[in-house]
């Protein structure tokens, strides 16, 4: 084993050890966890037709009010790609980790495990995660931007080039996601910070840690004395803070850690 792969394996073992002894785990995921499912990360998504548009403008309430048709087309394009995506081994390992924690595998006391995702896809639920909370909404939910009435996408119908109109008030239909300048769902955000304040381990996967208030969670966890594990092939503000860094793709690192956890011999 060369030096680098020995270091990688040591970090995975330390992560498995920390997970084994944790009693209360909060997992926070971002776009990187879905990268191996073929979904470009938020900040890498602007290719082809969309290369000249700033995602931070498209994903904002001001951007939608200024040019609703443009923003609608961007979401419909992304929604089409998401419909074909499948959970990857990283999503599946996180669902397995939840099961491992709550079922008290190996004769341990059960541990609490909650997964908070910033992602608007539904790949965590497809992989089998149960205690799962969407902090930035979901791309497969729609509502009226004026009166808030939920709206259903017609099945198999042609996707319009412009946002449809609400049948009650005539307002524009928008995706049920949280844009820049909008409040996150209060109950979910409150739960995320309440759980963060009492967790003893935070597992962060695939986020650049640039978008607030969610980016604050690892700092709060650290303040509360939790161990921070960061899974990301690149450096980020969270990787600077982390006790344990798994510097690789989630789809590689998470199954490798699960394999160690599940092996009776351990490290
Ligand atoms: C891999 C990998 C692999 C690659 N494996 N990893 C405090 C300070 C400064 C600013 C603010 C502040 N508080 C609030 C703000 C303003 C603003 C904000 O944060 N701005 C920043 C840009 C500075 N925040 C807001 O506006 C929020 N609202 C708010 O605070 O409201 C206050 C309010 C209260 C009451 C009334 C009204 C208002 C809302 C933020 C909403 C964010 N929404 C988006 C769009 C959702 C819909 C959509 O997707 O289109 O959410 S923005 C976008 O960023 C999306 C993501 O969920 C979010 C985070 O991105 P993420 O997941 O980290 O993705 P990337 O692409 O950035 O990073 C991917 C990472 O993966 C990278 O690190 C890669 O290396 C890694 N990776 N491959 C593992 N295989
Ligand atoms: Zn309406």
Short mmCIF file of N, CA and C and ligand atoms in Angstrom, two decimals, residues 144 147 166 169, ligand 2:
data_model
loop_
_atom_site.label_atom_id
_atom_site.label_comp_id
_atom_site.label_asym_id
_atom_site.label_seq_id
_atom_site.Cartn_x
_atom_site.Cartn_y
_atom_site.Cartn_z
N UNK A 144 -48.27 28.12 -6.32
CA UNK A 144 -48.49 29.44 -6.90
C UNK A 144 -47.61 30.44 -6.16
N UNK A 147 -50.48 33.01 -4.34
CA UNK A 147 -51.34 32.60 -3.21
C UNK A 147 -50.83 31.35 -2.49
N UNK A 166 -51.91 29.94 -12.00
CA UNK A 166 -52.73 29.37 -10.93
C UNK A 166 -54.21 29.46 -11.32
N UNK A 169 -55.96 32.19 -8.60
CA UNK A 169 -55.68 33.63 -8.57
C UNK A 169 -54.96 34.13 -9.83
ZN1 LIG B 2 -52.68 31.41 -6.83
#
